[in-house]
mmCIF file of C-alpha atoms in Angstrom:
data_model
loop_
_atom_site.group_PDB
_atom_site.id
_atom_site.type_symbol
_atom_site.label_atom_id
_atom_site.label_comp_id
_atom_site.label_asym_id
_atom_site.label_seq_id
_atom_site.Cartn_x
_atom_site.Cartn_y
_atom_site.Cartn_z
ATOM 1 C CA MET U 1 -0.111 38.203 -0.290
ATOM 2 C CA ALA U 2 -0.489 34.504 -1.052
ATOM 3 C CA ALA U 3 0.150 32.156 1.818
ATOM 4 C CA LYS U 4 3.091 29.812 1.467
ATOM 5 C CA VAL U 5 2.169 26.189 1.025
ATOM 6 C CA ALA U 6 4.335 23.718 2.907
ATOM 7 C CA VAL U 7 5.799 21.093 0.638
ATOM 8 C CA LYS U 8 6.018 17.634 2.147
ATOM 9 C CA ARG U 9 9.256 15.931 1.200
ATOM 10 C CA ARG U 10 9.079 12.463 -0.262
ATOM 11 C CA GLY U 11 10.993 9.566 1.208
ATOM 12 C CA ARG U 12 12.180 8.895 4.739
ATOM 13 C CA PRO U 13 11.990 11.925 7.057
ATOM 14 C CA ARG U 14 15.214 13.499 8.242
ATOM 15 C CA LYS U 15 16.167 12.742 11.831
ATOM 16 C CA THR U 16 15.341 16.315 12.804
ATOM 17 C CA GLU U 17 11.842 15.857 11.343
ATOM 18 C CA GLN U 18 11.083 12.518 12.982
ATOM 19 C CA PRO U 19 9.428 12.176 16.386
ATOM 20 C CA LYS U 20 12.279 11.902 18.882
ATOM 21 C CA SER U 21 11.111 8.488 20.104
ATOM 22 C CA VAL U 22 11.311 7.104 16.543
ATOM 23 C CA ALA U 23 14.834 8.440 16.069
ATOM 24 C CA ILE U 24 15.902 6.996 19.432
ATOM 25 C CA LEU U 25 14.473 3.539 18.673
ATOM 26 C CA GLN U 26 16.115 3.436 15.241
ATOM 27 C CA ALA U 27 19.474 4.480 16.661
ATOM 28 C CA ALA U 28 19.128 2.021 19.544
ATOM 29 C CA LEU U 29 18.354 -0.910 17.224
ATOM 30 C CA ALA U 30 21.446 -0.149 15.139
ATOM 31 C CA ALA U 31 23.640 0.219 18.237
ATOM 32 C CA PHE U 32 22.416 -2.926 20.001
ATOM 33 C CA ALA U 33 22.730 -4.899 16.757
ATOM 34 C CA GLY U 34 26.236 -3.669 16.046
ATOM 35 C CA HIS U 35 27.738 -3.643 19.538
ATOM 36 C CA GLY U 36 25.514 -5.875 21.661
ATOM 37 C CA PHE U 37 23.750 -4.789 24.833
ATOM 38 C CA ASP U 38 26.866 -4.570 26.999
ATOM 39 C CA GLY U 39 28.893 -2.798 24.306
ATOM 40 C CA THR U 40 26.311 -0.067 23.797
ATOM 41 C CA ASN U 41 26.038 3.099 25.852
ATOM 42 C CA LEU U 42 23.314 5.724 25.868
ATOM 43 C CA ARG U 43 25.641 8.471 24.669
ATOM 44 C CA GLN U 44 26.298 6.538 21.438
ATOM 45 C CA ILE U 45 22.574 6.255 20.827
ATOM 46 C CA ALA U 46 21.939 9.903 21.660
ATOM 47 C CA THR U 47 24.659 11.036 19.251
ATOM 48 C CA GLU U 48 23.244 8.936 16.425
ATOM 49 C CA ALA U 49 19.679 10.056 17.166
ATOM 50 C CA GLU U 50 20.829 13.685 17.448
ATOM 51 C CA ILE U 51 19.171 14.219 20.818
ATOM 52 C CA ASP U 52 20.223 15.126 24.356
ATOM 53 C CA VAL U 53 21.292 11.958 26.181
ATOM 54 C CA ALA U 54 19.117 12.982 29.159
ATOM 55 C CA LEU U 55 16.037 12.424 27.010
ATOM 56 C CA ILE U 56 16.622 8.652 26.901
ATOM 57 C CA PRO U 57 16.278 7.908 30.641
ATOM 58 C CA HIS U 58 13.463 10.451 30.767
ATOM 59 C CA GLN U 59 11.494 8.504 28.133
ATOM 60 C CA PHE U 60 12.641 4.927 28.709
ATOM 61 C CA GLY U 61 13.971 4.820 32.268
ATOM 62 C CA SER U 62 17.205 2.928 31.632
ATOM 63 C CA LYS U 63 19.252 1.193 28.952
ATOM 64 C CA LEU U 64 17.312 -2.004 29.631
ATOM 65 C CA GLY U 65 14.046 -0.088 29.371
ATOM 66 C CA LEU U 66 15.158 1.273 25.998
ATOM 67 C CA TRP U 67 16.212 -2.211 24.878
ATOM 68 C CA ARG U 68 12.777 -3.565 25.788
ATOM 69 C CA ALA U 69 11.140 -0.693 23.909
ATOM 70 C CA VAL U 70 13.160 -1.694 20.831
ATOM 71 C CA VAL U 71 11.844 -5.266 21.085
ATOM 72 C CA ASP U 72 8.280 -4.023 21.577
ATOM 73 C CA ASP U 73 8.610 -1.716 18.570
ATOM 74 C CA ILE U 74 9.886 -4.577 16.394
ATOM 75 C CA ALA U 75 6.975 -6.777 17.460
ATOM 76 C CA GLU U 76 4.388 -4.043 16.892
ATOM 77 C CA ARG U 77 5.702 -3.312 13.390
ATOM 78 C CA THR U 78 6.377 -6.906 12.316
ATOM 79 C CA LEU U 79 3.677 -9.241 13.609
ATOM 80 C CA PRO U 80 0.647 -7.484 12.039
ATOM 81 C CA ASP U 81 2.330 -7.696 8.638
ATOM 82 C CA PHE U 82 2.590 -11.487 8.820
ATOM 83 C CA ARG U 83 -0.868 -11.806 10.334
ATOM 84 C CA SER U 84 -2.322 -9.983 7.321
ATOM 85 C CA ILE U 85 -0.523 -12.314 4.879
ATOM 86 C CA ILE U 86 -1.995 -15.369 6.579
ATOM 87 C CA GLU U 87 -5.490 -13.910 6.987
ATOM 88 C CA ARG U 88 -5.540 -12.697 3.382
ATOM 89 C CA GLY U 89 -5.454 -16.263 2.096
ATOM 90 C CA SER U 90 -8.383 -17.260 -0.104
ATOM 91 C CA PRO U 91 -9.829 -20.670 -1.035
ATOM 92 C CA GLU U 92 -7.814 -20.403 -4.259
ATOM 93 C CA THR U 93 -4.563 -19.950 -2.326
ATOM 94 C CA SER U 94 -3.004 -23.229 -1.265
ATOM 95 C CA ALA U 95 -1.360 -23.721 2.117
ATOM 96 C CA GLY U 96 1.999 -24.022 0.391
ATOM 97 C CA GLU U 97 1.504 -20.733 -1.460
ATOM 98 C CA THR U 98 0.519 -18.919 1.735
ATOM 99 C CA LEU U 99 3.619 -20.224 3.478
ATOM 100 C CA GLN U 100 5.823 -19.236 0.543
ATOM 101 C CA LEU U 101 4.393 -15.706 0.673
ATOM 102 C CA ALA U 102 5.146 -15.492 4.402
ATOM 103 C CA MET U 103 8.694 -16.790 3.910
ATOM 104 C CA ALA U 104 9.325 -14.368 1.056
ATOM 105 C CA ARG U 105 8.022 -11.501 3.191
ATOM 106 C CA MET U 106 10.330 -12.479 6.045
ATOM 107 C CA ILE U 107 13.296 -12.453 3.677
ATOM 108 C CA ASP U 108 12.344 -9.018 2.337
ATOM 109 C CA HIS U 109 11.701 -7.683 5.847
ATOM 110 C CA LEU U 110 15.094 -8.780 7.181
ATOM 111 C CA CYS U 111 16.889 -7.597 4.044
ATOM 112 C CA ASP U 112 15.211 -4.206 4.495
ATOM 113 C CA THR U 113 16.382 -4.061 8.128
ATOM 114 C CA PRO U 114 19.493 -6.257 8.499
ATOM 115 C CA GLN U 115 20.060 -4.729 11.951
ATOM 116 C CA LEU U 116 16.953 -6.606 13.069
ATOM 117 C CA ALA U 117 18.456 -9.937 11.998
ATOM 118 C CA MET U 118 21.705 -9.145 13.818
ATOM 119 C CA PHE U 119 19.817 -7.981 16.914
ATOM 120 C CA VAL U 120 17.820 -11.219 17.175
ATOM 121 C CA VAL U 121 20.819 -13.451 16.400
ATOM 122 C CA ASN U 122 22.822 -11.710 19.148
ATOM 123 C CA GLU U 123 20.115 -12.254 21.750
ATOM 124 C CA VAL U 124 19.439 -15.867 20.744
ATOM 125 C CA GLY U 125 23.156 -16.540 21.138
ATOM 126 C CA GLU U 126 23.164 -15.107 24.657
ATOM 127 C CA GLN U 127 20.230 -17.246 25.916
ATOM 128 C CA GLY U 128 19.903 -15.031 28.974
ATOM 129 C CA GLU U 129 17.132 -13.021 30.598
ATOM 130 C CA ARG U 130 16.939 -10.660 27.636
ATOM 131 C CA PHE U 131 16.424 -13.568 25.257
ATOM 132 C CA GLU U 132 13.382 -14.626 27.272
ATOM 133 C CA TYR U 133 11.913 -11.191 26.598
ATOM 134 C CA VAL U 134 12.642 -11.522 22.848
ATOM 135 C CA TYR U 135 11.132 -15.000 22.898
ATOM 136 C CA ASP U 136 7.946 -13.918 24.680
ATOM 137 C CA ARG U 137 7.395 -10.738 22.666
ATOM 138 C CA LEU U 138 8.602 -11.734 19.196
ATOM 139 C CA VAL U 139 9.721 -15.327 18.614
ATOM 140 C CA ARG U 140 6.817 -17.169 20.225
ATOM 141 C CA PRO U 141 4.117 -14.922 18.681
ATOM 142 C CA MET U 142 5.740 -15.355 15.250
ATOM 143 C CA HIS U 143 5.855 -19.122 15.806
ATOM 144 C CA ASP U 144 2.177 -19.173 16.772
ATOM 145 C CA LEU U 145 1.277 -17.161 13.658
ATOM 146 C CA LEU U 146 3.229 -19.287 11.194
ATOM 147 C CA LEU U 147 2.727 -22.740 12.669
ATOM 148 C CA PRO U 148 -0.841 -23.232 11.295
ATOM 149 C CA PRO U 149 0.176 -22.586 7.644
ATOM 150 C CA ILE U 150 3.295 -24.712 8.155
ATOM 151 C CA ARG U 151 1.159 -27.581 9.465
ATOM 152 C CA ALA U 152 -1.328 -27.135 6.616
ATOM 153 C CA ALA U 153 1.485 -27.126 4.048
ATOM 154 C CA HIS U 154 2.956 -30.227 5.685
ATOM 155 C CA ALA U 155 -0.409 -32.024 5.648
ATOM 156 C CA SER U 156 -0.923 -31.179 1.967
ATOM 157 C CA GLY U 157 2.522 -32.434 1.025
ATOM 158 C CA ALA U 158 3.717 -28.980 -0.058
ATOM 159 C CA ILE U 159 6.716 -29.111 2.269
ATOM 160 C CA LYS U 160 8.987 -32.031 2.925
ATOM 161 C CA ASP U 161 8.338 -34.509 5.706
ATOM 162 C CA VAL U 162 9.797 -32.579 8.627
ATOM 163 C CA ASN U 163 8.372 -31.666 12.016
ATOM 164 C CA PRO U 164 6.483 -28.319 11.628
ATOM 165 C CA ASP U 165 8.054 -26.771 14.749
ATOM 166 C CA PHE U 166 11.497 -27.786 13.529
ATOM 167 C CA PHE U 167 10.692 -26.358 10.098
ATOM 168 C CA PHE U 168 9.817 -22.987 11.681
ATOM 169 C CA ALA U 169 13.024 -22.922 13.716
ATOM 170 C CA THR U 170 15.291 -23.858 10.836
ATOM 171 C CA PHE U 171 13.875 -21.568 8.170
ATOM 172 C CA THR U 172 13.771 -18.514 10.462
ATOM 173 C CA ALA U 173 17.322 -19.238 11.609
ATOM 174 C CA ALA U 174 18.477 -19.772 8.022
ATOM 175 C CA ILE U 175 17.031 -16.442 6.887
ATOM 176 C CA SER U 176 18.451 -14.504 9.840
ATOM 177 C CA MET U 177 21.930 -16.028 9.661
ATOM 178 C CA THR U 178 22.185 -15.636 5.891
ATOM 179 C CA VAL U 179 21.277 -11.938 6.144
ATOM 180 C CA VAL U 180 23.817 -11.460 8.955
ATOM 181 C CA MET U 181 26.515 -13.316 6.988
ATOM 182 C CA ARG U 182 25.911 -11.450 3.734
ATOM 183 C CA PRO U 183 29.307 -9.612 3.784
ATOM 184 C CA PHE U 184 31.052 -12.983 4.217
ATOM 185 C CA ILE U 185 28.975 -14.652 1.486
ATOM 186 C CA ALA U 186 29.870 -11.774 -0.854
ATOM 187 C CA ARG U 187 33.506 -12.908 -0.705
ATOM 188 C CA PHE U 188 32.698 -15.872 -2.929
ATOM 189 C CA SER U 189 29.263 -15.154 -4.420
ATOM 190 C CA SER U 190 28.651 -12.090 -6.580
ATOM 191 C CA HIS U 191 24.905 -12.473 -5.923
ATOM 192 C CA ALA U 192 25.405 -11.271 -2.353
ATOM 193 C CA LYS U 193 26.847 -7.992 -3.630
ATOM 194 C CA LYS U 194 23.638 -7.006 -5.408
ATOM 195 C CA GLU U 195 20.477 -6.353 -3.409
ATOM 196 C CA GLN U 196 17.872 -7.909 -5.688
ATOM 197 C CA ALA U 197 20.096 -10.842 -6.637
ATOM 198 C CA PHE U 198 20.763 -11.605 -2.970
ATOM 199 C CA ARG U 199 17.050 -11.668 -2.138
ATOM 200 C CA ARG U 200 16.212 -13.744 -5.201
ATOM 201 C CA GLU U 201 18.862 -16.387 -4.494
ATOM 202 C CA LEU U 202 17.956 -16.603 -0.807
ATOM 203 C CA LYS U 203 14.318 -17.221 -1.715
ATOM 204 C CA ARG U 204 15.283 -19.832 -4.303
ATOM 205 C CA ALA U 205 17.597 -21.629 -1.894
ATOM 206 C CA LEU U 206 15.063 -21.859 0.926
ATOM 207 C CA LEU U 207 12.221 -22.949 -1.337
ATOM 208 C CA ALA U 208 14.442 -25.582 -2.934
ATOM 209 C CA VAL U 209 15.418 -26.999 0.450
ATOM 210 C CA GLY U 210 12.088 -26.796 2.261
ATOM 211 C CA PHE U 211 9.421 -27.480 -0.337
ATOM 212 C CA ALA U 212 8.625 -30.809 -1.951
#
């Protein structure tokens, strides 16, 4: 009798097929983004992740431990992507082009995971102890990665005459807030109702404002 061959499904795994830690982190990101830290409870996350609530403290210790694990997971999945864009630059790639690639990737990344934009915006608004953790693990490392190409683009005249640190702060804030405000923007702009049109117009707007 011929042995059955397992067929691997294409696309994103079902929650029941994912490692439990992955399902928990995804559910936690969505919950913290949508309800804030104080408005989120572990039972909500467990229900969404389809796991026993007792598994969360067993794996992460506490709600704060889970929250920190979410930040760590974001950093581990995000920073290498931007590092590769910057390191991939060749002598034929100008500083302005490298920066544009990084900005476009940030737009695509946040559009792919709008919960991430909401999560960061929430914590920046709080400016408390949790924000310091986000700053140390995600914001500052991203700043340190992108500042050299921003400075190079500034020196070459590719971006307008603005302080490089200020440029980093304003363009990252602009991307995050625009992604968070997309439902509001859709009230008066049809572009925000269509995925590709929204990304295209956001890229055009930022390049028009920031680049010489």
